[in-house]
GROMACS .gro file of C-alpha atoms in nm:
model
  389
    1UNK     CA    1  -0.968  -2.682  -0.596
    2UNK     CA    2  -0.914  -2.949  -0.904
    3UNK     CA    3  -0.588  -3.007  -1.022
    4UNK     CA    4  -0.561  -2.786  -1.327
    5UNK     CA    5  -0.607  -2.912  -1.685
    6UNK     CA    6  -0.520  -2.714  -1.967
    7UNK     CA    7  -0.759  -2.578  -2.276
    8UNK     CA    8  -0.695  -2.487  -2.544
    9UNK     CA    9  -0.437  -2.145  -2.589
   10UNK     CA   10  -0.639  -1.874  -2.749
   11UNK     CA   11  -0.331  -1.655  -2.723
   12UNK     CA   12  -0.433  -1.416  -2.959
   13UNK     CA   13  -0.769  -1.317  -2.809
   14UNK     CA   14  -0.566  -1.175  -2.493
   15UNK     CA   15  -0.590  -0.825  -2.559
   16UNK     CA   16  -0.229  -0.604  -2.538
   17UNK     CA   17  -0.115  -0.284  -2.346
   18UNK     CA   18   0.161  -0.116  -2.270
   19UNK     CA   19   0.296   0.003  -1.901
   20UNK     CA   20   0.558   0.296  -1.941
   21UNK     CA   21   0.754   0.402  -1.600
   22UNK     CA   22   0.912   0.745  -1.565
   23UNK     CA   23   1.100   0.681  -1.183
   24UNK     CA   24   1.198   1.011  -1.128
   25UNK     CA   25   0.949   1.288  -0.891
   26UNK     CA   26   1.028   1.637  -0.754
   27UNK     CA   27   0.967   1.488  -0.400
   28UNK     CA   28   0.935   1.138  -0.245
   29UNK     CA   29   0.578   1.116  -0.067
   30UNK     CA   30   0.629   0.942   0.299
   31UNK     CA   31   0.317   0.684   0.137
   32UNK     CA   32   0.452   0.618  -0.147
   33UNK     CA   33   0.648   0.281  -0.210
   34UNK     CA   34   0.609   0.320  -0.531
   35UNK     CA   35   0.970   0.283  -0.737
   36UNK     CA   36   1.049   0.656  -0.770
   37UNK     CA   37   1.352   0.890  -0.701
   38UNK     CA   38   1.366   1.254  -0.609
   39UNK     CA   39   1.515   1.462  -0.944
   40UNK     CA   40   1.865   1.588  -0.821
   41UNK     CA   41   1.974   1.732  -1.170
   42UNK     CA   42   1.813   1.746  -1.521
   43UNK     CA   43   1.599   1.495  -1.608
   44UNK     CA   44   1.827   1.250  -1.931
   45UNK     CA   45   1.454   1.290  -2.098
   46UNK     CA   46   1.592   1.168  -2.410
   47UNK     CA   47   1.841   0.888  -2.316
   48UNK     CA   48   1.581   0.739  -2.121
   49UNK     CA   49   1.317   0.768  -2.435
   50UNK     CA   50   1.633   0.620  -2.639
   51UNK     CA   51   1.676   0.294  -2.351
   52UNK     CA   52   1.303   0.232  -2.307
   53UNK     CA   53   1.289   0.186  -2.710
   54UNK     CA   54   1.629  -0.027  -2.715
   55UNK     CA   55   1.411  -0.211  -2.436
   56UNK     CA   56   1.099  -0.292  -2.621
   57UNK     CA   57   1.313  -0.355  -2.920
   58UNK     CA   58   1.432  -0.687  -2.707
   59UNK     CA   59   1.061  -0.758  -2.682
   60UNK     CA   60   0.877  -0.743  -2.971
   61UNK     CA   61   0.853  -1.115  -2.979
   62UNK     CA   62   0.584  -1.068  -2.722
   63UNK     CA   63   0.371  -0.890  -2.940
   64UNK     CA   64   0.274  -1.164  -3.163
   65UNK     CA   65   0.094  -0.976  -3.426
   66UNK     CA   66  -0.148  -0.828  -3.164
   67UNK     CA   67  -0.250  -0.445  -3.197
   68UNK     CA   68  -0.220  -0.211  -2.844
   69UNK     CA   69  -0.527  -0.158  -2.689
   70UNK     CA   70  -0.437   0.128  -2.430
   71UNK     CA   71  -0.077   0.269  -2.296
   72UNK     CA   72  -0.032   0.446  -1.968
   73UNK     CA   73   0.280   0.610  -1.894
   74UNK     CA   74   0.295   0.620  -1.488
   75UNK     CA   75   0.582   0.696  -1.245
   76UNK     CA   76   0.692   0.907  -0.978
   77UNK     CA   77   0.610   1.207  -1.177
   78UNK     CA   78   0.583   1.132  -1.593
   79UNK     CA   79   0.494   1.495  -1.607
   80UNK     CA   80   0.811   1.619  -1.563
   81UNK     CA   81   0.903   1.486  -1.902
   82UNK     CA   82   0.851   1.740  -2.168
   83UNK     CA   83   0.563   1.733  -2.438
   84UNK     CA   84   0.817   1.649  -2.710
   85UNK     CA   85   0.996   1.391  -2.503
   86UNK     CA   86   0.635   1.202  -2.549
   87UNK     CA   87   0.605   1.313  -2.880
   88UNK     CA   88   0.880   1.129  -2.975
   89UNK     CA   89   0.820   0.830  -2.813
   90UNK     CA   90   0.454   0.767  -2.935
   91UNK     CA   91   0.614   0.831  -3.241
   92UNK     CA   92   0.835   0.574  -3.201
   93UNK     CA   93   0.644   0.303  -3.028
   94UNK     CA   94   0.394   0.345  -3.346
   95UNK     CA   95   0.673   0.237  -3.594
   96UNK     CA   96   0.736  -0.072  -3.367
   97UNK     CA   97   0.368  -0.184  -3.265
   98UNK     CA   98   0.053  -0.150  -3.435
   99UNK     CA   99  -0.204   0.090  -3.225
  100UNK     CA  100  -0.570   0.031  -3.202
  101UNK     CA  101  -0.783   0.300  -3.423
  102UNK     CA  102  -0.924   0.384  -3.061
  103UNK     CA  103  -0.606   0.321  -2.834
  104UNK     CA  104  -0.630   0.484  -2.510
  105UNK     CA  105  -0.310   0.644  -2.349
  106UNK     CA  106  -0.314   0.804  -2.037
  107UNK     CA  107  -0.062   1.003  -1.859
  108UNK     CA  108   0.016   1.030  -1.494
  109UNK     CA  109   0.037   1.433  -1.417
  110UNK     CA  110   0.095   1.594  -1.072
  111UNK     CA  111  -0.059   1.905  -0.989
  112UNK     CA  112   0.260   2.147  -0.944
  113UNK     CA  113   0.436   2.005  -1.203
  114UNK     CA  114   0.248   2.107  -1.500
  115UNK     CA  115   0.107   2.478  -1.662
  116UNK     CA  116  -0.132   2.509  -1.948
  117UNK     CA  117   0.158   2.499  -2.229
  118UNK     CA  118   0.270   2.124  -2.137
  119UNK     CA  119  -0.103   2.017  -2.106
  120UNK     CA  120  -0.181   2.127  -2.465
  121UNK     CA  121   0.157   1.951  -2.550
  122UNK     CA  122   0.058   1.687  -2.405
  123UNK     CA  123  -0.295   1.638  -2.593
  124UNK     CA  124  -0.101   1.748  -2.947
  125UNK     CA  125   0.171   1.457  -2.881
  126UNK     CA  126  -0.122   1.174  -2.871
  127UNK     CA  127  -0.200   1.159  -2.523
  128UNK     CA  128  -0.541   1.126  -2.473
  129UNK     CA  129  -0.648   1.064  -2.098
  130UNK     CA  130  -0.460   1.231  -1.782
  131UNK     CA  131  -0.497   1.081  -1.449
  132UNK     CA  132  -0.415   1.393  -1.196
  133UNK     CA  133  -0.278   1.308  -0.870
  134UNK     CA  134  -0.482   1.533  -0.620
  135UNK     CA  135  -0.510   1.242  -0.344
  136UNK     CA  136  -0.659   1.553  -0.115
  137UNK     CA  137  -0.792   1.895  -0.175
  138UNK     CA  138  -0.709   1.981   0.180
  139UNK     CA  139  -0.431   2.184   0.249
  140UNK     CA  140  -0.359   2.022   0.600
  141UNK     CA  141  -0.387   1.691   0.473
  142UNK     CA  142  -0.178   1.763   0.153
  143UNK     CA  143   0.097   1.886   0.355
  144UNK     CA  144   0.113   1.600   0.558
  145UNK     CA  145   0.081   1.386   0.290
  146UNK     CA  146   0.424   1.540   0.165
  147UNK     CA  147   0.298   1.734  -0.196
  148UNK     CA  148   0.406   1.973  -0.349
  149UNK     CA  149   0.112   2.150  -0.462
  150UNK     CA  150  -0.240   2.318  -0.257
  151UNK     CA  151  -0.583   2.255  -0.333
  152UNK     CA  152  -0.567   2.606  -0.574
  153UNK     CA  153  -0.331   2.430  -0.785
  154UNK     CA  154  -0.490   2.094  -0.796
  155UNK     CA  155  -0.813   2.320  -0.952
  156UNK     CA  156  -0.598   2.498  -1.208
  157UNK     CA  157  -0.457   2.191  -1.303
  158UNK     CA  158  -0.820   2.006  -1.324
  159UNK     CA  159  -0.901   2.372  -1.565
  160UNK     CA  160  -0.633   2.327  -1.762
  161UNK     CA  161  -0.669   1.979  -1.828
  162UNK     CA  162  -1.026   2.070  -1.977
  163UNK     CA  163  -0.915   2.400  -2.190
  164UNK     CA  164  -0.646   2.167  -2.351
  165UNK     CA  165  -0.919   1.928  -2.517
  166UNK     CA  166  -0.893   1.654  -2.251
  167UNK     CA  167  -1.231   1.540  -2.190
  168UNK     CA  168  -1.138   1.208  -2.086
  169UNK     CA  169  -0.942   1.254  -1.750
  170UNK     CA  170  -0.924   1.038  -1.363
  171UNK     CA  171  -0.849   1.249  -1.054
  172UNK     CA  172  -0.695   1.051  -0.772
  173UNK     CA  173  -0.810   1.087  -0.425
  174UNK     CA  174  -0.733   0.916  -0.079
  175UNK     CA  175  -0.946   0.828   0.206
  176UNK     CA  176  -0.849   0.733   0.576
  177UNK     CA  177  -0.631   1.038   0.618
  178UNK     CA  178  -0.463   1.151   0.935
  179UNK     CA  179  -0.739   1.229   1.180
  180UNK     CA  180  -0.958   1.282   0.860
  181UNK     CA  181  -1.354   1.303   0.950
  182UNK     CA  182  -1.623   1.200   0.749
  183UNK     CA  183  -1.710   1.537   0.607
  184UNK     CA  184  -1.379   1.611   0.480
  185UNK     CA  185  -1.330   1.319   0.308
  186UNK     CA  186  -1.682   1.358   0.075
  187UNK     CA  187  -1.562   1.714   0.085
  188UNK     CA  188  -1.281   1.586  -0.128
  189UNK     CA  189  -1.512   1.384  -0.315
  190UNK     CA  190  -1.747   1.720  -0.388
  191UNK     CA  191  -1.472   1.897  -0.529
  192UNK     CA  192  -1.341   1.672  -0.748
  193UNK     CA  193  -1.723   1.610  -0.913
  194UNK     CA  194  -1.781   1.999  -0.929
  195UNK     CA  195  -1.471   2.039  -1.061
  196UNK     CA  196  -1.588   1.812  -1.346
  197UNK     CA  197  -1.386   1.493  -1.361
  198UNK     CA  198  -1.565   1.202  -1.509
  199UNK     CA  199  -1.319   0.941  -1.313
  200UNK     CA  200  -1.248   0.961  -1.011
  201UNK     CA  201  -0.992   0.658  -0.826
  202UNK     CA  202  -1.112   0.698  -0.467
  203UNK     CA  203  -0.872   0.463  -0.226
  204UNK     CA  204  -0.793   0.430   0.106
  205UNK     CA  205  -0.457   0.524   0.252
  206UNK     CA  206  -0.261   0.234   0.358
  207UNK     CA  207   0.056   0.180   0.490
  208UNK     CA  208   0.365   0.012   0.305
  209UNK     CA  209   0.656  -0.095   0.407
  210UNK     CA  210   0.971   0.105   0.336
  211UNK     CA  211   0.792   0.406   0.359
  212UNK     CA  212   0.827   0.697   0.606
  213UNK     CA  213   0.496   0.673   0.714
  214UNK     CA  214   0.630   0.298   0.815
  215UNK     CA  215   0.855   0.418   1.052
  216UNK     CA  216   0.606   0.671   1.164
  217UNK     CA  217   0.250   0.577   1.117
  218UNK     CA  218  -0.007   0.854   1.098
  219UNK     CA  219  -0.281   0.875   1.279
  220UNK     CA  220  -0.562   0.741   1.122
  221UNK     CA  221  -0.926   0.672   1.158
  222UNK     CA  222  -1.103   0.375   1.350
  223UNK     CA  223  -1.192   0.104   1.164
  224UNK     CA  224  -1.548   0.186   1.228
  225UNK     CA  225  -1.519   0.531   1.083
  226UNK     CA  226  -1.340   0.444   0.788
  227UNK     CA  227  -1.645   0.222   0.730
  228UNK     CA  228  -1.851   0.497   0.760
  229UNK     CA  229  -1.668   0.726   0.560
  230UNK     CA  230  -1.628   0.444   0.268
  231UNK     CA  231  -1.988   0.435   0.231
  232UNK     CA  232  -2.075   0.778   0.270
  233UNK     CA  233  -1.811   0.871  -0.045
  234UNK     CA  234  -1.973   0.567  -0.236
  235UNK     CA  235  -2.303   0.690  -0.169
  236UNK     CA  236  -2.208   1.051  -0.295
  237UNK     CA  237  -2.029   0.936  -0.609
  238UNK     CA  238  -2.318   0.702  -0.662
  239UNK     CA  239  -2.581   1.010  -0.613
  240UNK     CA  240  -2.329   1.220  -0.877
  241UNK     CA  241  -2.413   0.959  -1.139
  242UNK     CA  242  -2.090   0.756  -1.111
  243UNK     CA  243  -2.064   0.386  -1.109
  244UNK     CA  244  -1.867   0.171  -0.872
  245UNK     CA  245  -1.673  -0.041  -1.133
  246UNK     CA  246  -1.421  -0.153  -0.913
  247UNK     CA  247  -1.301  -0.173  -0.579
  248UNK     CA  248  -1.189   0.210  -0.611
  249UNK     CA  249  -1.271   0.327  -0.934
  250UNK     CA  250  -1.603   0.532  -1.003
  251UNK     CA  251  -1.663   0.633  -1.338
  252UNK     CA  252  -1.929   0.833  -1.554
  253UNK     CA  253  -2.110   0.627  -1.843
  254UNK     CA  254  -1.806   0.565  -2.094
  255UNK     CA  255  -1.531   0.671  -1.891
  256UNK     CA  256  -1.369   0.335  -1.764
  257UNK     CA  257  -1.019   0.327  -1.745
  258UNK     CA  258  -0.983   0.055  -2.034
  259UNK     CA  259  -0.624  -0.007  -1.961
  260UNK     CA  260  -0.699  -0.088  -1.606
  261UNK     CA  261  -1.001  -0.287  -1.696
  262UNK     CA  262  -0.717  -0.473  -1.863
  263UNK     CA  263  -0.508  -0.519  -1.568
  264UNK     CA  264  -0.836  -0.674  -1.353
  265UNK     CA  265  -0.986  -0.900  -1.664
  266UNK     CA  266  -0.594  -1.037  -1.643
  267UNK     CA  267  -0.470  -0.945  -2.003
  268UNK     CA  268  -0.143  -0.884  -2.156
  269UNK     CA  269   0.064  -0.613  -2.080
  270UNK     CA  270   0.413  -0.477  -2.191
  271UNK     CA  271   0.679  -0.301  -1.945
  272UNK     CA  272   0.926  -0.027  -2.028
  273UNK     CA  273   1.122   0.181  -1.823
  274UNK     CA  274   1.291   0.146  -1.500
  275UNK     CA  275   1.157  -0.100  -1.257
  276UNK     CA  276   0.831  -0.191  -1.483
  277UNK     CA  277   0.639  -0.507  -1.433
  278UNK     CA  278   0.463  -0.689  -1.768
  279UNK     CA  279   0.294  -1.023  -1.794
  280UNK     CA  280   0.276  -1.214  -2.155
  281UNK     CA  281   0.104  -1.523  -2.238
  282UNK     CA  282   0.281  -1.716  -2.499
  283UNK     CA  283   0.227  -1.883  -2.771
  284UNK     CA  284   0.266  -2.242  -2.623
  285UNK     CA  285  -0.040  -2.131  -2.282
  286UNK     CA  286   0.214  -2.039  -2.061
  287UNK     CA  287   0.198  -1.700  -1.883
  288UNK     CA  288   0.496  -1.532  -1.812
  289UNK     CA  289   0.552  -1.204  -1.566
  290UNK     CA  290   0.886  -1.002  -1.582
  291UNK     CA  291   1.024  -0.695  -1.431
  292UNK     CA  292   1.264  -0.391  -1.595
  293UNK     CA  293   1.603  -0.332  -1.358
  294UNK     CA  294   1.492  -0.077  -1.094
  295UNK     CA  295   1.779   0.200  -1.052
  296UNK     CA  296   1.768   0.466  -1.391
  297UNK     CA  297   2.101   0.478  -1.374
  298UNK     CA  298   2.132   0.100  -1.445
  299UNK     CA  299   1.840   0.125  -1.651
  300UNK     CA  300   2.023   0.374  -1.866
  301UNK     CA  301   2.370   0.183  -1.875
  302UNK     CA  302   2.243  -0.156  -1.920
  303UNK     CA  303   2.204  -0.296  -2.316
  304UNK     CA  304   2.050  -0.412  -2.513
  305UNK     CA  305   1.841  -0.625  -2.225
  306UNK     CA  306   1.680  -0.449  -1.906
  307UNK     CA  307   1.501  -0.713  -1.790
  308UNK     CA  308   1.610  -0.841  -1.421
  309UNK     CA  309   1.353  -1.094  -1.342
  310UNK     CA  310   1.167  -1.357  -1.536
  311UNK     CA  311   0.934  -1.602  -1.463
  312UNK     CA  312   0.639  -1.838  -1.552
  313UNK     CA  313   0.336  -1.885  -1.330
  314UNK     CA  314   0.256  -2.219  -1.246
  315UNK     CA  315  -0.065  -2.387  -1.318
  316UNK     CA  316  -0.137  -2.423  -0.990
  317UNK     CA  317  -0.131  -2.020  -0.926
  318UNK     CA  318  -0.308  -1.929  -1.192
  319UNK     CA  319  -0.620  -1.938  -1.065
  320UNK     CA  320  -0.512  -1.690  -0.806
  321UNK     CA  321  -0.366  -1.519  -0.984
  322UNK     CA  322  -0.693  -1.391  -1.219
  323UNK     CA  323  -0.884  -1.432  -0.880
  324UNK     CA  324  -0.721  -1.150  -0.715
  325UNK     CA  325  -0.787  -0.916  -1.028
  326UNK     CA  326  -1.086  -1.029  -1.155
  327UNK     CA  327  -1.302  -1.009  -0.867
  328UNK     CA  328  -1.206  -0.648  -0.771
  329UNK     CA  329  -1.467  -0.587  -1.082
  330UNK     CA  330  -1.797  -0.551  -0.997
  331UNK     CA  331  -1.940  -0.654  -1.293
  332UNK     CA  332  -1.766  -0.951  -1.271
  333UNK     CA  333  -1.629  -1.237  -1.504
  334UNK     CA  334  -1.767  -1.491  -1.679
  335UNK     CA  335  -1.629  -1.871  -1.706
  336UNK     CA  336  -1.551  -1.835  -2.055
  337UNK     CA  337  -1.302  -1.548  -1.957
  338UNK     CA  338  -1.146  -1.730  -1.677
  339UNK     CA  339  -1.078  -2.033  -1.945
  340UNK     CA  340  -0.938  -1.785  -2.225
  341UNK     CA  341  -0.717  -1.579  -1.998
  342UNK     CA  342  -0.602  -1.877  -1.822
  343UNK     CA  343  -0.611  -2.123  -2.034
  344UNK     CA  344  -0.743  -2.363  -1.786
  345UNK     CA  345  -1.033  -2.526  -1.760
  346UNK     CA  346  -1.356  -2.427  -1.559
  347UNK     CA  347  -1.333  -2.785  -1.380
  348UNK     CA  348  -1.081  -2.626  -1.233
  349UNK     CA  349  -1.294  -2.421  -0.970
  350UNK     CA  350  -1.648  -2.514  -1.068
  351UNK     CA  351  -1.682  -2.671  -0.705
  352UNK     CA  352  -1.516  -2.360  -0.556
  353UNK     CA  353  -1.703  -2.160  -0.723
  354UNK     CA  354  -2.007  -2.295  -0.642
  355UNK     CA  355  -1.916  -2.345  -0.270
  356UNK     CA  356  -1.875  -1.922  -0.260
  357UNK     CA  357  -2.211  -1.895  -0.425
  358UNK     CA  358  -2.395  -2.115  -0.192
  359UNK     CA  359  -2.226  -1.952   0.061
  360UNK     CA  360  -2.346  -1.626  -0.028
  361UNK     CA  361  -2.001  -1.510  -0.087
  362UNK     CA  362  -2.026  -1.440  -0.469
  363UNK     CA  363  -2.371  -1.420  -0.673
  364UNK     CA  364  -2.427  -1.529  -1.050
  365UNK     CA  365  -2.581  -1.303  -1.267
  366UNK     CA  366  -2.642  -1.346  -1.643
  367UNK     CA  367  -2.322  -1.602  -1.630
  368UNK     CA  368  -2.104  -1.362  -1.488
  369UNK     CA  369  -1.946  -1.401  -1.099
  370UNK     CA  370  -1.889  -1.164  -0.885
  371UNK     CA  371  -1.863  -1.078  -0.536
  372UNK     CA  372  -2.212  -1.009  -0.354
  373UNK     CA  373  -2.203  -0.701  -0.104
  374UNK     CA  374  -2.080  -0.921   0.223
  375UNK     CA  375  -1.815  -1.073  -0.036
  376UNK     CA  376  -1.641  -0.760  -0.134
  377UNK     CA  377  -1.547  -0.724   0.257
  378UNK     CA  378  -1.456  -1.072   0.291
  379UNK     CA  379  -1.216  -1.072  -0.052
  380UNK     CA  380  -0.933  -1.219   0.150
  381UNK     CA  381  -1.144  -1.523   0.287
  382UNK     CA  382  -1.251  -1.579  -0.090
  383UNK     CA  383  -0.915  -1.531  -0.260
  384UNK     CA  384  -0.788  -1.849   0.005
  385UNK     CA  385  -1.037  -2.047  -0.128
  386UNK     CA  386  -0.856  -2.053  -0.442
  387UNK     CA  387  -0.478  -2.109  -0.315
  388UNK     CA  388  -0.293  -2.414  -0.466
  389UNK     CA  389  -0.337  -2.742  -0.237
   0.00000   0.00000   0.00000
């Protein structure tokens, strides 16, 4: 790889959204490493709403005149926050920031944690997309995946969802399950499609460290079945009319998460809320990531500034760095993206680029790049082709 040289910063072409954390959950799942805590008394709803606005008040610099393009409020469990709790804060974040006429915001919600009333809150306060965390509709697997809720609750709440307005909604499922066959795992998929979603996130379990199922592994499927059960779910999704956008998103015609899209085409994004990663590229081409303090109670003491962890990426990592989002997409990027969101030049990795392509690792089509079938299961052997020297 070439030694990077700098274009020319087209800072305010990087499109803007906004990551909101809500830390706390009813129950810590033994996957999840996620930064979340188990509720042990009421939730501080609105002290929390009152430091993650005294937050983004320290921030607005990053803004620079930009409009949001999509917010999603993720946790632990952000639907244990009231409707008016959100009400309030959209309210608020619209007298700091500007939101596109057509913003998306989406709202993590846990089956169990959520009736009808709070749903129709929900779509009243601005919300406009839910993303329901199923992960299984079978009851073995959902116990021993530690939730709270059954597969007749994960259907209500999928109901619900739809007689509150929200037409626009993901439903999370996981793959790879303890002893978890082939049939059950399209059975999942099945559900989820008759059910109605028009997203569906479809990923395989893996395991994390500082997790329970760390210290105690489940027992999970042979490579060679998980194989088979990855492209017998594709192939049913696919058959359902969805398309494979990503690595493990599947979406109906018009239904693309836009504020992941954001994440994997490597554009800016704001952080609020307890232990909340953002990334900002500045006015002067440099790209900057930062993370919120992690513990609510110190994010609720600490003022005005929550931020615990700053820093620039290197020239040198850049490329990397939009590598390893850009090419879970499978339509791809194109150099002219790479360039803008970088603010690097193509030279850069023209000759890696076109050593993967003669390789048959990634394929060009109508000047975009993206990984060809025997690419996406060799991503790790392409992303080191683009480590700094």
């Amino acid at each position: 790889m070439s030694s990077p040289a700098t274009a020319t910063p087209t800072t305010l072409n990087v499109p803007l959204s906004l990551y909101i954390h809500i830390p706390w959950c009813v129950r810590k799942c033994p996957y999840c490493d996620f930064n979340s805590h188990e509720q042990k008394d009421t939730l501080p709803e609105q002290a929390y709403i009152s430091a993650m606005l005294e937050d983004l008040d320290q921030d607005l610099a990053f803004i620079q005149g930009r409009e949001l393009q999509s917010i999603f409020i993720g946790g632990g469990t952000p639907s244990l926050f009231s409707p008016e709790a959100y009400q309030r804060l959209l309210t608020e974040l619209q007298h700091r920031i500007r939101f596109a006429p057509d913003i998306e915001i989406t709202l993590e919600a846990n089956p169990g944690t959520v009736e009808q009333s709070h749903f129709n809150g929900y779509r009243e306060s601005g919300i406009n997309r839910l993303s329901i965390g199923v992960q299984s509709f079978d009851p073995s697997q959902l116990q021993k995946l530690g939730r709270i809720h059954d597969s007749d609750d994960a259907l209500r709440a999928i109901s619900c969802a739809q007689k509150a307005g929200f037409s626009n909604f993901n439903v999370d499922l996981m793959h790879g399950l303890n002893n978890q066959s082939q049939a059950e795992a399209v059975q999942d998929i099945n559900l989820a499609i008759n059910a109605g979603a028009p997203h569906i996130s479809w990923y395989q379990l893996t395991i994390e460290p500082n997790t329970e199922f760390y210290k105690r592994p489940p027992r999970l499927p042979l490579e060679t079945d998980m194989h088979r059960i990855q492209n017998a779910g594709s192939q049913a999704l696919s058959d359902a009319g969805f398309q494979r956008y990503e690595v493990s998103a599947y979406a109906k015609a018009g239904h693309q998460s836009r504020h992941n899209l954001n994440y994997w085409q490597f554009g800016d994004y704001l952080a609020i809320g307890a232990g909340a990663h953002g990334k900002i590229t500045q006015e002067n081409g440099q790209i900057i990531r930062y993370q919120k303090t992690r513990k609510p109670e110190d994010y609720l003491s600490r003022s005005p500034s929550r931020s615990s962890k700053i820093d620039t990426i290197a020239a040198d990592d850049l490329p990397l760095e939009f590598m390893m989002n850009a090419l879970r997409l499978r339509q791809g990027f194109s150099a002219e993206l790479f360039e803008q969101r970088t603010n690097l030049s193509w030279q850069v990795i023209a000759d890696t680029i076109s050593r993967l392509t003669n390789t048959s690792l990634l394929m060009v089509d109508q000047d975009k790049y993206a990984p060809t079938h025997r690419g996406y299961d060799m991503l790790d052997s392409i992303l080191a082709e683009f480590l700094p020297d």
